[in-house]
Short mmCIF file of C-alpha atoms in Angstrom, two decimals:
data_model
loop_
_atom_site.label_atom_id
_atom_site.label_comp_id
_atom_site.label_asym_id
_atom_site.label_seq_id
_atom_site.Cartn_x
_atom_site.Cartn_y
_atom_site.Cartn_z
CA THR A 1408 75.00 -34.65 80.26
CA GLN A 1409 78.37 -33.79 78.78
CA LEU A 1410 78.33 -30.32 77.28
CA LEU A 1411 80.87 -28.66 75.02
CA GLU A 1412 81.03 -24.86 75.06
CA GLN A 1413 82.68 -23.15 72.10
CA SER A 1414 83.96 -19.61 72.05
CA PRO A 1415 83.76 -17.18 70.51
CA GLN A 1416 80.46 -17.82 68.76
CA PHE A 1417 81.37 -15.50 65.90
CA LEU A 1418 84.75 -14.26 64.69
CA SER A 1419 85.49 -11.94 61.80
CA ILE A 1420 89.11 -11.26 60.94
CA GLN A 1421 91.25 -9.93 58.12
CA GLU A 1422 93.15 -12.28 55.87
CA GLY A 1423 96.64 -12.89 57.24
CA GLU A 1424 95.70 -12.57 60.90
CA ASN A 1425 96.07 -15.31 63.52
CA LEU A 1426 93.20 -16.59 65.61
CA THR A 1427 92.36 -19.12 68.29
CA VAL A 1428 89.00 -20.71 69.03
CA TYR A 1429 88.16 -22.75 72.09
CA CYS A 1430 86.16 -25.79 73.09
CA ASN A 1431 85.60 -26.24 76.84
CA SER A 1432 83.80 -28.66 79.10
CA SER A 1433 83.49 -29.48 82.77
CA SER A 1434 83.63 -33.16 81.82
CA VAL A 1435 86.58 -35.31 80.86
CA PHE A 1436 86.51 -36.64 77.29
CA SER A 1437 88.41 -39.65 76.04
CA SER A 1438 88.91 -37.82 72.76
CA LEU A 1439 87.72 -34.72 70.92
CA GLN A 1440 87.13 -34.15 67.24
CA TRP A 1441 87.16 -30.93 65.22
CA TYR A 1442 85.05 -30.43 62.11
CA ARG A 1443 84.72 -27.61 59.61
CA GLN A 1444 81.44 -26.95 57.86
CA GLU A 1445 81.00 -24.72 54.83
CA PRO A 1446 77.61 -23.16 54.04
CA GLY A 1447 75.18 -25.65 52.53
CA GLU A 1448 77.41 -28.64 53.17
CA GLY A 1449 77.93 -31.26 55.83
CA PRO A 1450 80.74 -31.01 58.41
CA VAL A 1451 84.08 -32.50 57.47
CA LEU A 1452 86.43 -34.00 60.03
CA LEU A 1453 89.67 -32.09 60.48
CA VAL A 1454 91.35 -33.94 63.34
CA THR A 1455 90.87 -36.19 66.35
CA VAL A 1456 92.89 -35.61 69.52
CA VAL A 1457 93.07 -38.45 72.03
CA THR A 1458 95.93 -37.83 74.49
CA GLY A 1459 95.98 -35.11 77.15
CA GLY A 1460 98.42 -32.38 76.11
CA GLU A 1461 98.50 -33.62 72.50
CA VAL A 1462 99.25 -31.13 69.75
CA LYS A 1463 98.40 -31.88 66.13
CA LYS A 1464 99.18 -29.73 63.13
CA LEU A 1465 97.33 -29.64 59.85
CA LYS A 1466 99.16 -27.11 57.63
CA ARG A 1467 98.32 -23.72 59.22
CA LEU A 1468 95.94 -25.23 61.78
CA THR A 1469 97.21 -26.30 65.21
CA PHE A 1470 94.97 -28.33 67.50
CA GLN A 1471 95.67 -28.85 71.19
CA PHE A 1472 93.98 -31.14 73.69
CA GLY A 1473 94.14 -29.94 77.29
CA ASP A 1474 96.21 -31.87 79.82
CA ALA A 1475 93.07 -32.75 81.78
CA ARG A 1476 91.20 -33.67 78.57
CA LYS A 1477 88.42 -31.17 79.35
CA ASP A 1478 89.23 -28.60 76.70
CA SER A 1479 90.76 -28.10 73.28
CA SER A 1480 91.83 -25.21 71.12
CA LEU A 1481 92.28 -24.57 67.43
CA HIS A 1482 94.82 -21.99 66.34
CA ILE A 1483 94.96 -20.78 62.74
CA THR A 1484 98.06 -18.97 61.52
CA ALA A 1485 97.81 -16.44 58.71
CA ALA A 1486 94.13 -17.04 58.03
CA GLN A 1487 92.96 -17.29 54.45
CA THR A 1488 89.52 -16.74 52.94
CA GLY A 1489 89.28 -20.50 52.42
CA ASP A 1490 89.29 -20.94 56.21
CA THR A 1491 85.86 -19.34 56.41
CA GLY A 1492 83.27 -21.69 57.88
CA LEU A 1493 81.71 -23.09 61.02
CA TYR A 1494 84.16 -24.90 63.31
CA LEU A 1495 82.61 -27.56 65.49
CA CYS A 1496 84.14 -29.62 68.26
CA ALA A 1497 82.64 -32.94 69.28
CA GLY A 1498 83.28 -35.64 71.82
CA PRO A 1499 81.84 -39.02 72.80
CA GLY A 1500 78.41 -38.60 74.35
CA ALA A 1501 76.56 -40.42 77.05
CA GLY A 1502 75.72 -43.38 74.86
CA SER A 1503 78.17 -45.68 73.12
CA TYR A 1504 77.23 -44.53 69.62
CA GLN A 1505 76.73 -40.83 70.13
CA LEU A 1506 78.82 -37.73 69.65
CA THR A 1507 78.09 -34.52 71.53
CA PHE A 1508 78.67 -31.37 69.47
CA GLY A 1509 79.38 -27.85 70.58
CA LYS A 1510 77.41 -25.03 68.96
CA GLY A 1511 80.39 -23.98 66.88
CA THR A 1512 82.44 -20.91 66.07
CA LYS A 1513 81.45 -19.16 62.87
CA LEU A 1514 84.63 -17.77 61.29
CA SER A 1515 84.65 -15.18 58.53
CA VAL A 1516 87.97 -14.28 56.94
CA ILE A 1517 87.75 -11.03 55.03
CA PRO A 1518 90.07 -10.45 52.07
CA SER B 1164 86.19 -45.45 48.98
CA GLN B 1165 83.11 -44.75 51.04
CA THR B 1166 80.51 -42.24 49.92
CA ILE B 1167 77.26 -41.02 51.39
CA HIS B 1168 74.37 -39.72 49.36
CA GLN B 1169 71.53 -37.67 50.74
CA TRP B 1170 68.57 -36.26 48.89
CA PRO B 1171 66.87 -34.04 48.09
CA ALA B 1172 69.21 -31.10 48.65
CA THR B 1173 66.35 -28.68 49.27
CA LEU B 1174 62.68 -29.18 49.99
CA VAL B 1175 59.75 -26.85 50.59
CA GLN B 1176 56.71 -28.51 52.08
CA PRO B 1177 53.43 -27.16 53.49
CA VAL B 1178 52.45 -27.71 57.11
CA GLY B 1179 50.67 -31.02 57.56
CA SER B 1180 52.26 -32.71 54.57
CA PRO B 1181 54.32 -35.92 54.84
CA LEU B 1182 58.10 -36.07 54.65
CA SER B 1183 60.59 -38.63 53.42
CA LEU B 1184 64.33 -37.97 53.33
CA GLU B 1185 66.64 -40.70 52.13
CA CYS B 1186 70.29 -41.44 52.80
CA THR B 1187 72.45 -44.20 51.34
CA VAL B 1188 76.04 -45.18 52.02
CA GLU B 1189 78.36 -46.95 49.62
CA GLY B 1190 81.67 -48.69 50.11
CA THR B 1191 81.20 -49.96 53.68
CA SER B 1192 79.22 -52.65 55.45
CA ASN B 1193 77.17 -52.44 58.64
CA PRO B 1194 77.77 -48.75 59.25
CA ASN B 1195 76.26 -46.87 62.16
CA LEU B 1196 73.84 -44.37 60.67
CA TYR B 1197 72.67 -41.07 62.09
CA TRP B 1198 70.18 -38.29 61.46
CA TYR B 1199 71.06 -34.85 62.81
CA ARG B 1200 69.21 -31.54 62.60
CA GLN B 1201 71.04 -28.24 62.55
CA ALA B 1202 69.28 -24.96 63.28
CA ALA B 1203 70.50 -21.67 61.81
CA GLY B 1204 74.04 -22.85 60.99
CA ARG B 1205 74.75 -23.82 64.59
CA GLY B 1206 75.30 -26.99 66.60
CA LEU B 1207 73.98 -30.38 65.64
CA GLN B 1208 71.13 -32.11 67.42
CA LEU B 1209 71.07 -35.91 67.19
CA LEU B 1210 67.62 -37.14 66.16
CA PHE B 1211 68.09 -40.87 65.49
CA TYR B 1212 70.83 -43.42 65.17
CA SER B 1213 70.94 -47.00 64.02
CA VAL B 1214 73.53 -49.71 64.59
CA GLY B 1215 71.85 -52.28 62.34
CA ILE B 1216 68.91 -53.08 60.05
CA GLY B 1217 65.63 -52.40 61.82
CA GLN B 1218 67.37 -51.02 64.92
CA ILE B 1219 66.49 -47.37 65.59
CA SER B 1220 67.27 -45.30 68.67
CA SER B 1221 65.44 -42.02 69.12
CA GLU B 1222 67.08 -39.18 70.98
CA VAL B 1223 64.43 -36.49 70.80
CA PRO B 1224 60.68 -37.15 71.04
CA GLN B 1225 58.92 -35.42 68.16
CA ASN B 1226 56.76 -36.09 65.15
CA LEU B 1227 59.65 -37.53 63.14
CA SER B 1228 60.53 -41.18 62.73
CA ALA B 1229 63.38 -43.10 61.13
CA SER B 1230 63.73 -46.46 59.47
CA ARG B 1231 66.56 -48.61 58.20
CA PRO B 1232 65.13 -51.05 55.67
CA GLN B 1233 68.53 -52.05 54.31
CA ASP B 1234 72.06 -52.12 55.72
CA ARG B 1235 73.15 -48.92 53.98
CA GLN B 1236 69.85 -47.06 53.73
CA PHE B 1237 68.44 -44.69 56.33
CA ILE B 1238 65.14 -42.85 55.95
CA LEU B 1239 63.74 -39.94 57.95
CA SER B 1240 59.96 -39.53 57.82
CA SER B 1241 57.07 -37.57 59.14
CA LYS B 1242 53.35 -38.08 58.65
CA LYS B 1243 52.50 -34.40 59.23
CA LEU B 1244 55.12 -31.67 59.18
CA LEU B 1245 55.10 -28.78 61.64
CA LEU B 1246 56.58 -25.32 61.09
CA SER B 1247 59.15 -26.17 63.77
CA ASP B 1248 60.46 -29.04 61.61
CA SER B 1249 62.18 -26.56 59.32
CA GLY B 1250 65.95 -26.87 59.39
CA PHE B 1251 69.02 -28.45 57.87
CA TYR B 1252 68.95 -32.25 58.11
CA LEU B 1253 72.19 -34.16 57.97
CA CYS B 1254 72.74 -37.87 57.53
CA ALA B 1255 76.03 -39.38 58.69
CA TRP B 1256 77.73 -42.70 59.08
CA SER B 1257 80.52 -44.03 61.26
CA GLY B 1258 82.42 -47.27 61.45
CA GLY B 1259 82.57 -47.75 65.19
CA GLN B 1260 81.45 -46.52 68.57
CA GLY B 1261 81.05 -43.02 70.04
CA SER B 1262 84.59 -41.89 69.47
CA SER B 1263 84.59 -42.80 65.79
CA PRO B 1264 84.55 -39.88 63.37
CA LEU B 1265 81.35 -39.11 61.53
CA HIS B 1266 81.13 -38.80 57.75
CA PHE B 1267 78.32 -36.50 56.74
CA GLY B 1268 76.21 -36.11 53.65
CA ASN B 1269 75.63 -32.68 52.17
CA GLY B 1270 72.34 -32.23 53.96
CA THR B 1271 68.75 -31.38 53.09
CA ARG B 1272 67.45 -27.85 53.64
CA LEU B 1273 63.79 -28.29 54.66
CA THR B 1274 61.45 -25.32 54.78
CA VAL B 1275 57.97 -25.92 56.10
CA THR B 1276 55.55 -23.19 55.02
#
């Protein structure tokens, strides 16, 4: 079974601070996806990383896929209250039509 | 553009009562459809997925079942709810295989009392 471990589980920071959250596995993934979920809503895809060492930027969010394709990180610069939410990473699971999700990092940005 | 509708948004049901949650997708054909359950705002557990009409794969044995009567309709059911069935149920669709992104509905918050 391919597992994705996310850390930290919870993170509370002040507006304007920088932060990094992590998604790690002992397995190699062909790609990883990052989602953000706001309370009471479904997750929304932020980015997909597919190449080892790849870096993708989405405004103040920087996503990196590890060289060995076993881990990924999400760095947020100058966090805003609108960044508050649950950040989930996901990768292809054992079956052809399945995604395996990590348990997520719950981020709270305090004004 | 594609949209996914899931209802109801919230539901309170007594133990032993039946359940029917419905999900429909618009703007795409032959989507892969999924039911996930999320406990306490945490990770997602895949319950069922379907790659075509009448084709259902179950990931977790339990008292829930799923059906796909039409190409873009996915239904989650139970004959008798348990307390442990409480949670946040999410329907999703994708256009390809395991690496394809999922597009989620806004979920149903089910409380079994």
